[in-house]
Amino acid sequence: MTDNKQQSNFIRDIIDSDLESGKNDNRVHTRFPPEPNGYLHIGHAKSICLNFCIAEDYPNGKCNLRFDDTNPVKEEEEYVESIIEDVKWLGFDWEDRLYFASDYFQQLYEYAEQLINAGKAYVDDQSADTIRDTRGTLKELGSNSPYRNRSIEENITLFGKMKAGEFGNGEKVLRAKIDMSHSNLNMRDPVIYRILHADHHHTGNTWCIYPMYDWAHGLEDSIEGITHSICTLEFEDHRPLYDWFLDQLGVYHPQQIEFARLNLNYTIMSKRKLKRLVDEHHVAGWDDPRMPTISGLRRRGYTPESIREFATRIGVAKRDGVIDIALLDHCLRDDLNKRALRVMVVLDPVKVIITNYPEEQVEELDADNNPEDESAGKRKLPFTRELYIERSDFMEDPPKKFFRLGPGREVRLKHAYYITCTNFIKSENGDVTEIHCTYDPATKGGWSDDGRKVRGTLHWVSVQHAVDAEVRLYDHLFNVDNPEADGDDFIQHLNPDSLIINTQAKLEPGLQKARANTNYQFLRNGYFCLDADSAQENIVFNRTVGLRDSWGKKQK
RNA sequence: UGGGGAAUCGUUUAAUUGGCAGGACAGCGGACUCUGACUCCGUCAAUCUAGGUUCAAAUCCUAGUUCCCCAACCA
């Protein structure tokens, strides 16, 4: 299977066969139904891409964005806004189909009355504790509530009073009347409405009773005419309930299909645990570039294209596994390589003096902005007698395989000249402080026709033109591949080196005017972008991801 | 001897539905290179186990093993 062909998966197979049998009048309609109780992360991106890409790939396919906002105590407008921004940023379009479950509250209420009138639901006065105790366990059957056989009239009346606010939180609930000895716990008279005197971000104080997920979700799907309701594996046990409600009411019946959620090594995906990282200040916020949130990835410099490519490459299946984060890195680099503007930045500078270069001379040398993309054009770089190069690009006593600078060795300065090391100076503590070289004027532009071979090519920045900047180098947030293995002790696996702040970076002068939302490749160092903290007088770059480094790997 | 799911290279995902187990990532080796990047080439490597049916089994049958999910008035 080639990269550009859409891989089939079991969900698309189901849709294909439904289309073939004419099941839904040839419609394909999915939805992404987030609860606005937190920020979206890369795991949600898998679901977003799955649902929206199906809509994009099938003729007349549609995908709704629907907020499943049935629990006002956990949900906030802030999350609604961030979710909308994130889905949009990923490049998806729900057209005019932005919905809220809370917009269906009246209809959901009437459906509940219908269920009561069918004798399939009752108001229960028992406490939450009692309901839990009488539900039974995995092996023991549950027992019926003493209120289970109230008359339809009484149930209708009491349900109306629940809605009217005549009871306090927890005093009563509405339960479906199914089977307290069902082998599936979800079918043991599940609660479908609870009393919550709480302001709702979308409906204000209009309601004081709120539907539970199981009651609301299938009906939301039904109301919107969803054909394939795709959710994660843990809802498999809920599918009998999903089907039961729809069957009892005799309404349009979408098909729920479950797939395995995304897990990534070296990261955590649980909203609760991510929130703890934020609350306990282990990271700077939800959009900290180390977070697996969409907003974190965006700030880090990930592109929507790379995330979408990742989503299609990981595929969709029912087996739950752990994806190697190296695949995400690969998708990122692959996309960035095509689009990133090449620039020269020295992260750990050491001074080079070209002893045979005129002291006051400045030459403007041509450099291409992106060898992968001719249209990116060229820029000028100032070359002078004193330059910075990377400290790791010089060795006092280099091994044979070291292609960079050392005493007597010749290397190429990218876009500039060949230089040969003639001498170096060390400080008292043994650090190299200055490297002396001569340049060959005949190699201007970085090339010689005489057949000379130079293995090493170094990046550099003119000392007098260099711009100072702060560069934030990120690594995995955790230093073990499965930080959640020990439950809540995941904090102990935080990688202390997940953020290294470098304040001595030297930028080529054009970067003084670096643009936001632009991906750069710092030559030989990795991909970087301007951080939100950056200011004119204090430039801050994030390292999005390093380049592959087969040399560095060999050194270990 | 509660119920619901899932098992294919290290990881992930395919296999025209009973017909040569393929790809991607990772690893390793090499070529190329004005980025030790990119690109290209090569290479390593898998059907949970045991039986059975069949000319032929990842696929069908039987028995077993391992892993995941479920006991919120969360979603």
XYZ file of C-alpha atoms (C1' of nucleotides) in Angstrom:
631
model
C 0.000 0.000 0.000
C 1.504 3.328 -1.006
C 1.584 6.349 1.260
C -0.813 8.516 -0.635
C -3.570 5.954 -0.879
C -6.113 6.042 1.913
C -5.715 2.883 3.932
C -8.891 0.998 4.391
C -9.901 0.085 7.902
C -12.715 -1.878 9.484
C -14.895 1.215 9.872
C -14.582 2.180 6.221
C -15.344 -1.438 5.381
C -18.587 -1.184 7.339
C -19.479 2.070 5.618
C -18.683 0.555 2.220
C -20.974 -2.376 2.793
C -23.724 -0.125 4.179
C -23.428 1.961 1.041
C -23.627 -1.140 -1.062
C -26.773 -2.350 0.664
C -28.326 1.132 0.559
C -28.748 1.165 4.317
C -28.835 4.917 4.947
C -30.082 6.253 1.608
C -26.438 6.513 0.551
C -25.700 8.998 3.298
C -22.464 9.023 5.282
C -22.713 11.304 8.283
C -20.342 11.275 11.252
C -19.732 13.567 14.173
C -16.999 14.594 16.559
C -18.647 14.971 19.974
C -16.234 16.460 22.528
C -17.283 17.333 26.048
C -16.081 20.897 26.704
C -14.371 20.002 29.968
C -10.746 20.293 28.911
C -8.330 20.878 26.094
C -8.084 18.585 23.085
C -5.007 16.406 22.759
C -3.349 14.281 20.101
C -5.636 11.393 21.027
C -8.649 13.513 20.126
C -6.896 14.398 16.890
C -7.075 10.731 15.911
C -10.827 10.781 16.413
C -11.241 14.154 14.696
C -9.288 12.992 11.649
C -11.134 9.702 11.551
C -14.565 11.314 11.568
C -13.836 14.310 9.379
C -11.716 12.409 6.870
C -14.499 9.897 6.352
C -16.786 12.819 5.618
C -14.238 14.262 3.200
C -13.570 11.000 1.404
C -17.121 9.824 0.769
C -19.396 11.542 -1.739
C -21.823 13.787 0.175
C -20.133 12.843 3.416
C -20.735 15.168 6.358
C -19.267 15.510 9.809
C -20.775 17.565 12.620
C -18.971 19.253 15.447
C -21.161 18.665 18.469
C -20.466 19.604 22.029
C -21.677 16.917 24.360
C -22.396 19.385 27.117
C -24.660 17.493 29.470
C -22.726 18.080 32.688
C -22.638 21.789 33.631
C -20.441 21.309 36.685
C -17.467 20.246 34.579
C -17.905 22.287 31.452
C -16.853 25.801 30.523
C -17.086 28.208 27.636
C -13.285 28.504 27.594
C -13.068 24.879 26.531
C -15.695 25.341 23.823
C -13.596 28.091 22.292
C -10.334 26.188 22.465
C -11.916 23.101 20.916
C -13.368 25.085 18.033
C -9.994 26.708 17.440
C -8.177 23.379 17.518
C -10.490 21.535 15.129
C -10.386 24.484 12.755
C -6.598 24.623 12.990
C -6.391 20.963 12.065
C -8.059 22.033 8.844
C -11.551 20.635 9.195
C -14.839 22.239 8.296
C -18.191 21.452 9.863
C -19.847 24.112 7.687
C -23.040 25.210 9.428
C -23.251 22.132 11.590
C -21.969 23.318 14.957
C -24.276 21.776 17.540
C -24.717 21.582 21.270
C -26.350 18.686 23.061
C -27.851 21.334 25.315
C -29.831 22.662 22.359
C -31.729 19.350 22.435
C -32.579 19.431 26.137
C -36.291 20.086 25.543
C -36.540 17.292 23.008
C -34.587 14.946 25.250
C -37.014 15.780 28.051
C -39.986 14.939 25.875
C -38.377 11.669 24.823
C -38.009 10.862 28.523
C -41.701 11.493 29.052
C -42.351 9.159 26.147
C -40.262 6.499 27.833
C -42.161 6.988 31.091
C -45.462 6.744 29.273
C -44.301 3.482 27.767
C -43.746 2.217 31.297
C -40.023 2.008 30.675
C -38.762 4.620 33.124
C -39.402 5.606 36.714
C -38.456 8.222 39.264
C -36.330 6.792 42.042
C -36.073 8.449 45.464
C -33.100 6.414 46.572
C -29.778 8.062 47.323
C -26.767 7.665 45.081
C -25.224 5.388 47.702
C -28.252 3.154 47.845
C -28.500 2.959 44.092
C -24.889 1.917 43.948
C -25.342 -0.680 46.660
C -28.365 -2.222 45.030
C -26.846 -2.336 41.576
C -24.959 -5.484 42.543
C -21.417 -6.191 41.464
C -19.675 -7.832 38.547
C -20.704 -11.216 39.907
C -23.743 -10.437 42.037
C -27.090 -9.435 40.638
C -28.729 -6.159 41.528
C -32.057 -5.740 43.277
C -35.108 -3.710 42.381
C -35.755 -0.287 43.818
C -38.879 -0.020 46.004
C -39.950 2.863 43.747
C -39.673 0.787 40.598
C -43.382 0.196 40.217
C -44.758 3.678 40.606
C -47.631 4.457 38.290
C -47.005 6.207 35.013
C -49.031 9.199 36.206
C -46.987 9.522 39.382
C -43.736 9.235 37.434
C -44.818 11.901 34.971
C -45.799 14.197 37.801
C -42.606 13.650 39.757
C -40.441 14.052 36.674
C -42.219 17.330 35.988
C -41.500 18.467 39.530
C -37.849 17.489 39.125
C -37.717 19.724 36.093
C -39.549 22.500 37.910
C -36.885 22.586 40.571
C -38.993 21.281 43.444
C -36.252 18.950 44.643
C -32.673 19.414 45.696
C -29.613 17.899 44.108
C -29.580 14.137 44.454
C -33.072 13.843 45.909
C -34.461 12.047 42.914
C -33.358 10.577 39.611
C -35.084 9.210 36.571
C -34.055 5.653 35.750
C -34.754 3.423 32.815
C -36.677 0.301 33.772
C -34.709 -2.523 32.192
C -33.392 -5.420 34.249
C -31.606 -5.312 37.608
C -30.224 -8.778 37.017
C -28.812 -8.072 33.590
C -25.299 -9.434 33.078
C -24.308 -6.042 31.651
C -24.150 -3.563 34.511
C -25.110 -0.716 32.207
C -28.499 -2.334 31.712
C -29.359 -2.468 35.418
C -31.858 0.386 35.420
C -29.354 3.103 34.492
C -29.912 6.659 35.683
C -30.932 8.838 32.763
C -31.643 12.182 34.473
C -30.167 13.711 37.581
C -30.940 16.939 39.409
C -28.180 19.515 39.198
C -28.917 23.042 40.302
C -26.020 24.491 38.387
C -25.515 27.157 35.768
C -24.868 25.748 32.352
C -22.386 27.547 30.087
C -24.829 27.376 27.194
C -28.338 27.244 28.686
C -27.766 29.253 31.845
C -30.307 28.384 34.544
C -33.033 27.144 32.224
C -32.576 23.599 33.447
C -31.938 21.962 36.772
C -32.167 18.415 35.504
C -29.566 17.130 33.098
C -29.510 13.992 30.939
C -26.848 11.365 31.422
C -24.496 10.419 28.612
C -26.185 7.153 27.718
C -29.568 8.775 27.367
C -28.355 11.833 25.548
C -25.763 10.549 23.178
C -27.731 8.145 21.024
C -30.576 10.602 20.804
C -28.246 13.391 19.754
C -26.930 11.115 17.027
C -30.475 10.211 16.022
C -31.672 13.819 15.912
C -28.735 14.804 13.700
C -29.203 11.840 11.394
C -25.759 10.456 12.115
C -25.212 7.236 10.181
C -22.078 5.985 11.885
C -21.466 6.989 15.473
C -17.793 6.320 16.074
C -16.500 6.152 19.623
C -13.779 4.491 21.654
C -13.596 0.942 22.936
C -14.754 1.582 26.483
C -18.229 2.307 25.147
C -18.626 -1.164 23.748
C -20.473 -2.156 26.919
C -22.813 0.775 26.401
C -23.875 -0.185 22.893
C -26.729 -2.451 24.116
C -28.088 0.554 26.030
C -27.560 2.874 23.064
C -29.585 0.464 20.954
C -32.217 -0.132 23.639
C -33.135 3.539 24.038
C -33.411 4.107 20.305
C -35.498 0.953 19.881
C -37.857 1.842 22.729
C -38.532 5.255 21.233
C -38.740 3.954 17.685
C -36.599 6.790 16.345
C -33.917 6.822 13.647
C -31.183 4.458 14.730
C -27.534 5.245 13.950
C -24.895 2.565 14.312
C -22.339 2.867 17.077
C -18.893 1.592 16.135
C -15.995 1.426 18.574
C -12.275 1.749 17.843
C -9.120 1.739 19.954
C -8.060 5.122 21.288
C -4.559 6.420 20.661
C -1.796 5.712 23.137
C 1.683 7.133 22.668
C 4.806 6.089 24.493
C 6.679 8.642 26.616
C 3.476 10.623 27.099
C 0.198 10.536 28.988
C -3.196 11.116 27.453
C -5.549 11.194 30.415
C -7.263 14.587 30.751
C -7.223 14.231 34.510
C -3.478 13.638 34.598
C -2.736 16.385 32.094
C -4.732 18.737 34.289
C -2.595 17.729 37.234
C 0.553 18.637 35.305
C -0.936 22.078 34.762
C -2.337 22.537 38.266
C 0.873 21.484 39.975
C 2.958 23.631 37.604
C 5.034 20.807 36.227
C 4.393 22.525 32.917
C 3.644 26.155 32.121
C 0.040 25.586 31.043
C -2.221 23.646 28.720
C -0.297 24.985 25.750
C 3.145 24.263 27.150
C 5.081 22.992 24.131
C 5.789 19.734 25.955
C 2.105 18.939 26.372
C 0.422 16.501 23.962
C -2.472 18.952 23.676
C -3.280 20.333 20.245
C -2.532 23.803 21.572
C 0.791 22.603 22.974
C 1.758 20.956 19.707
C 0.768 24.085 17.804
C 2.920 26.277 20.017
C 5.749 23.773 19.689
C 5.660 24.237 15.909
C 3.822 21.128 14.749
C 1.899 21.596 11.524
C -1.702 20.427 11.065
C -0.546 18.491 8.009
C 1.936 16.480 10.034
C -0.689 15.567 12.604
C -3.173 14.560 9.928
C -0.557 12.446 8.191
C 0.227 10.804 11.499
C -3.444 10.095 12.057
C -3.797 8.328 8.743
C -0.583 6.371 9.178
C -1.475 4.913 12.568
C -4.634 3.418 11.125
C -7.777 2.413 12.946
C -8.433 -0.897 14.640
C -10.035 -2.490 17.673
C -6.820 -3.732 19.196
C -5.489 -1.326 21.778
C -1.793 -0.709 21.568
C 0.848 1.953 21.987
C 2.157 3.928 19.049
C 5.840 4.763 18.990
C 6.220 8.522 19.263
C 9.041 8.178 16.724
C 6.323 7.857 14.096
C 4.917 11.257 15.074
C 8.448 12.682 14.921
C 8.876 11.170 11.490
C 5.647 12.670 10.134
C 6.655 16.020 11.583
C 10.138 16.035 10.060
C 8.801 14.842 6.755
C 6.438 17.806 6.530
C 8.844 20.352 7.995
C 11.606 19.299 5.610
C 9.444 20.402 2.714
C 8.360 23.737 4.136
C 10.929 25.003 6.650
C 13.107 27.990 5.777
C 16.790 27.184 6.263
C 18.703 29.561 8.467
C 21.973 29.451 10.374
C 21.998 29.608 14.152
C 24.829 28.665 16.446
C 23.483 27.203 19.669
C 26.736 26.733 21.570
C 29.118 29.301 20.106
C 32.896 29.280 19.952
C 34.809 31.972 18.098
C 36.671 31.379 14.840
C 39.130 33.964 13.540
C 40.036 33.885 9.854
C 43.569 35.185 10.190
C 44.096 35.948 6.506
C 40.766 37.735 6.055
C 40.834 41.576 6.007
C 39.779 43.050 9.348
C 37.130 45.495 8.191
C 35.805 43.526 5.259
C 32.170 42.390 5.030
C 31.024 40.237 2.142
C 27.410 39.538 1.323
C 27.072 35.893 0.346
C 24.122 34.188 -1.328
C 22.222 31.478 0.518
C 19.153 29.576 -0.614
C 16.229 29.595 1.768
C 15.087 26.076 1.063
C 16.837 23.597 -1.222
C 13.614 21.558 -1.255
C 11.648 24.489 -2.599
C 13.102 26.768 -5.281
C 10.301 29.289 -4.807
C 11.491 30.073 -1.285
C 14.194 32.236 -2.886
C 17.565 33.389 -1.617
C 18.961 35.737 1.008
C 22.251 37.482 1.741
C 24.519 36.536 4.635
C 27.313 38.793 5.940
C 30.712 37.121 6.188
C 33.483 38.652 8.286
C 36.845 37.852 9.842
C 35.320 36.758 13.168
C 32.663 34.074 13.207
C 30.838 31.805 15.601
C 30.673 28.090 14.964
C 29.249 25.274 17.037
C 31.526 24.191 19.873
C 30.853 20.553 19.008
C 32.160 21.188 15.483
C 35.751 21.420 16.702
C 37.928 18.777 18.288
C 41.435 19.281 19.541
C 42.350 15.704 18.780
C 39.669 14.336 16.481
C 39.259 10.710 15.478
C 39.485 9.793 11.822
C 35.712 9.636 11.290
C 35.194 13.156 12.621
C 34.495 15.218 9.510
C 34.523 18.593 11.199
C 37.218 21.014 12.269
C 40.469 20.074 13.991
C 44.093 21.183 13.823
C 45.240 21.081 10.215
C 41.833 20.040 8.918
C 39.883 21.746 6.181
C 36.111 22.168 6.212
C 33.557 24.136 4.296
C 31.608 26.976 5.848
C 28.165 26.675 4.328
C 27.598 29.152 1.480
C 31.014 30.764 2.231
C 34.579 29.426 2.016
C 36.802 26.504 2.766
C 38.790 27.150 5.906
C 41.715 25.295 7.466
C 42.464 25.270 11.163
C 45.949 26.541 11.954
C 45.797 27.043 15.695
C 43.524 27.260 18.737
C 43.580 28.895 22.151
C 42.397 27.351 25.415
C 41.455 28.971 28.676
C 42.962 27.919 31.993
C 40.167 25.477 32.669
C 40.764 23.757 29.342
C 37.930 25.188 27.254
C 38.688 26.150 23.705
C 38.098 29.888 23.454
C 39.328 30.756 20.003
C 40.054 28.834 16.823
C 42.383 30.288 14.227
C 41.906 29.429 10.579
C 42.884 30.553 7.123
C 40.427 30.723 4.276
C 40.896 29.960 0.606
C 39.642 32.952 -1.435
C 39.265 30.695 -4.474
C 36.438 28.773 -2.784
C 34.022 31.666 -2.482
C 30.430 30.495 -2.284
C 31.591 27.239 -0.746
C 32.809 25.429 -3.801
C 36.079 24.518 -5.487
C 36.546 23.168 -8.983
C 39.909 21.588 -8.336
C 38.443 18.300 -7.158
C 39.336 18.837 -3.527
C 37.182 16.840 -1.153
C 35.866 18.327 2.054
C 33.674 16.036 4.077
C 32.530 18.559 6.626
C 30.223 21.512 6.125
C 29.628 23.776 9.089
C 27.086 26.474 9.797
C 28.305 29.781 11.145
C 27.265 33.322 12.087
C 29.267 36.547 11.774
C 30.170 37.769 15.256
C 29.484 41.426 14.605
C 26.132 40.711 12.955
C 24.913 37.968 15.292
C 21.594 38.425 17.082
C 21.192 37.054 20.596
C 18.254 34.848 21.392
C 16.845 32.418 23.853
C 16.275 28.927 22.528
C 14.138 26.388 24.347
C 15.148 22.824 23.733
C 12.459 20.261 24.451
C 12.624 16.579 25.022
C 10.063 13.955 26.038
C 8.106 15.026 29.104
C 8.671 11.597 30.629
C 11.769 9.496 30.718
C 10.050 6.115 30.679
C 8.025 4.771 27.799
C 4.956 4.044 29.905
C 4.675 6.704 32.623
C 1.194 5.552 33.579
C 2.338 2.066 34.531
C 2.445 3.056 38.203
C -0.957 4.715 38.315
C -0.813 8.124 39.953
C 2.924 8.026 40.492
C 3.506 9.181 36.928
C 4.903 12.451 38.296
C 8.055 10.673 39.417
C 8.831 9.816 35.823
C 8.911 13.416 34.636
C 12.030 14.034 32.614
C 14.040 16.737 34.426
C 15.636 17.673 31.103
C 12.381 18.011 29.160
C 13.102 21.735 28.869
C 16.586 23.138 28.544
C 16.825 26.886 28.150
C 19.722 28.112 26.074
C 20.361 31.861 26.332
C 23.553 32.085 24.327
C 22.293 31.265 20.868
C 23.577 33.402 17.995
C 21.153 34.002 15.146
C 21.969 35.074 11.626
C 20.897 38.738 11.350
C 17.757 38.221 9.252
C 16.172 36.369 12.145
C 15.846 39.659 13.970
C 12.658 39.833 11.941
C 11.640 36.193 12.272
C 7.974 35.656 11.596
C 5.501 33.974 13.919
C 3.750 30.832 12.736
C 6.680 30.058 10.454
C 8.767 26.931 10.562
C 12.519 27.356 10.354
C 15.241 24.811 10.075
C 18.291 25.855 12.008
C 20.784 24.184 9.728
C 22.152 20.939 11.142
C 20.349 21.584 14.441
C 16.650 20.958 13.920
C 13.326 22.643 13.303
C 12.387 25.726 15.268
C 9.660 28.327 15.529
C 9.130 31.582 17.339
C 7.496 31.105 20.731
C 4.511 33.103 21.957
C 6.782 34.574 24.642
C 9.066 36.097 22.036
C 9.462 39.882 21.911
C 11.481 42.297 19.801
C 14.114 42.724 22.509
C 13.971 39.138 23.727
C 13.661 36.682 20.895
C 12.563 33.205 21.952
C 12.599 30.128 19.759
C 11.192 26.672 20.437
C 12.856 23.600 19.080
C 10.009 21.726 17.436
C 12.058 18.604 16.801
C 15.702 17.863 16.139
C 17.100 16.580 12.884
C 17.897 12.907 12.717
C 21.452 12.604 13.907
C 23.259 9.466 12.874
C 26.593 10.949 13.954
C 25.402 11.832 17.432
C 23.838 8.415 17.764
C 27.096 6.741 16.813
C 28.915 8.644 19.568
C 26.825 7.036 22.292
C -18.570 -21.169 35.985
C -20.593 -12.082 35.471
C -20.527 -9.558 30.836
C -18.131 -7.240 26.696
C -13.718 -6.937 23.491
C -8.751 -8.052 21.350
C -4.491 -11.305 19.901
C 0.084 -10.908 12.780
C 7.786 -8.591 12.468
C 10.572 -4.596 18.206
C 5.983 -1.112 17.197
C 1.815 -0.355 14.053
C -1.194 -1.887 10.115
C -2.552 -5.032 5.617
C -3.646 -9.743 3.253
C -8.348 -9.786 -3.231
C -12.472 -13.058 2.564
C -9.419 -20.475 2.218
C -4.459 -19.389 -2.394
C 3.304 -16.747 -2.320
C 2.116 -13.160 4.991
C 2.814 -7.004 2.260
C 3.738 -1.788 3.862
C 5.151 1.982 7.352
C 8.034 3.438 11.717
C 12.206 1.832 14.617
C 17.022 -0.949 14.104
C 21.291 -2.382 11.187
C 24.484 -1.810 6.597
C 25.639 0.974 2.274
C 25.289 4.934 -1.707
C 24.691 10.097 -2.355
C 25.241 14.926 -0.243
C 27.514 22.568 0.111
C 22.877 20.143 6.289
C 26.622 13.421 9.369
C 19.690 16.335 7.220
C 16.839 14.936 2.910
C 16.856 11.129 -0.894
C 18.048 6.190 -2.694
C 19.414 0.992 -2.092
C 19.973 -3.255 0.842
C 18.992 -5.965 5.380
C 16.855 -7.975 10.014
C 12.080 -9.440 11.559
C 5.567 -11.803 12.671
C 0.358 -15.130 12.161
C -0.877 -16.474 20.999
C -0.817 -22.186 22.062
C -2.448 -27.306 20.992
C -5.322 -30.282 18.114
C -8.631 -30.835 13.757
C -10.911 -29.970 8.510
C -8.494 -29.134 3.596
C -4.461 -30.144 -2.118
C -3.935 -25.516 0.644
C -5.454 -22.129 7.097
C -3.505 -15.708 9.767
C -8.455 -16.806 7.755
C -12.906 -22.422 9.072
C -13.883 -25.962 13.630
C -12.624 -27.574 18.882
C -10.097 -26.733 23.372
C -6.960 -23.608 25.945
C -3.646 -19.119 27.071
C -2.713 -13.933 27.586
C -4.159 -8.853 27.564
C -7.891 -4.728 27.775
C -12.757 -2.605 29.414
C -17.211 -2.402 32.856
C -19.818 -1.993 39.509
C -20.148 7.803 38.677
C -26.465 10.888 39.890
C -18.768 11.445 34.549
C -18.282 11.322 29.335
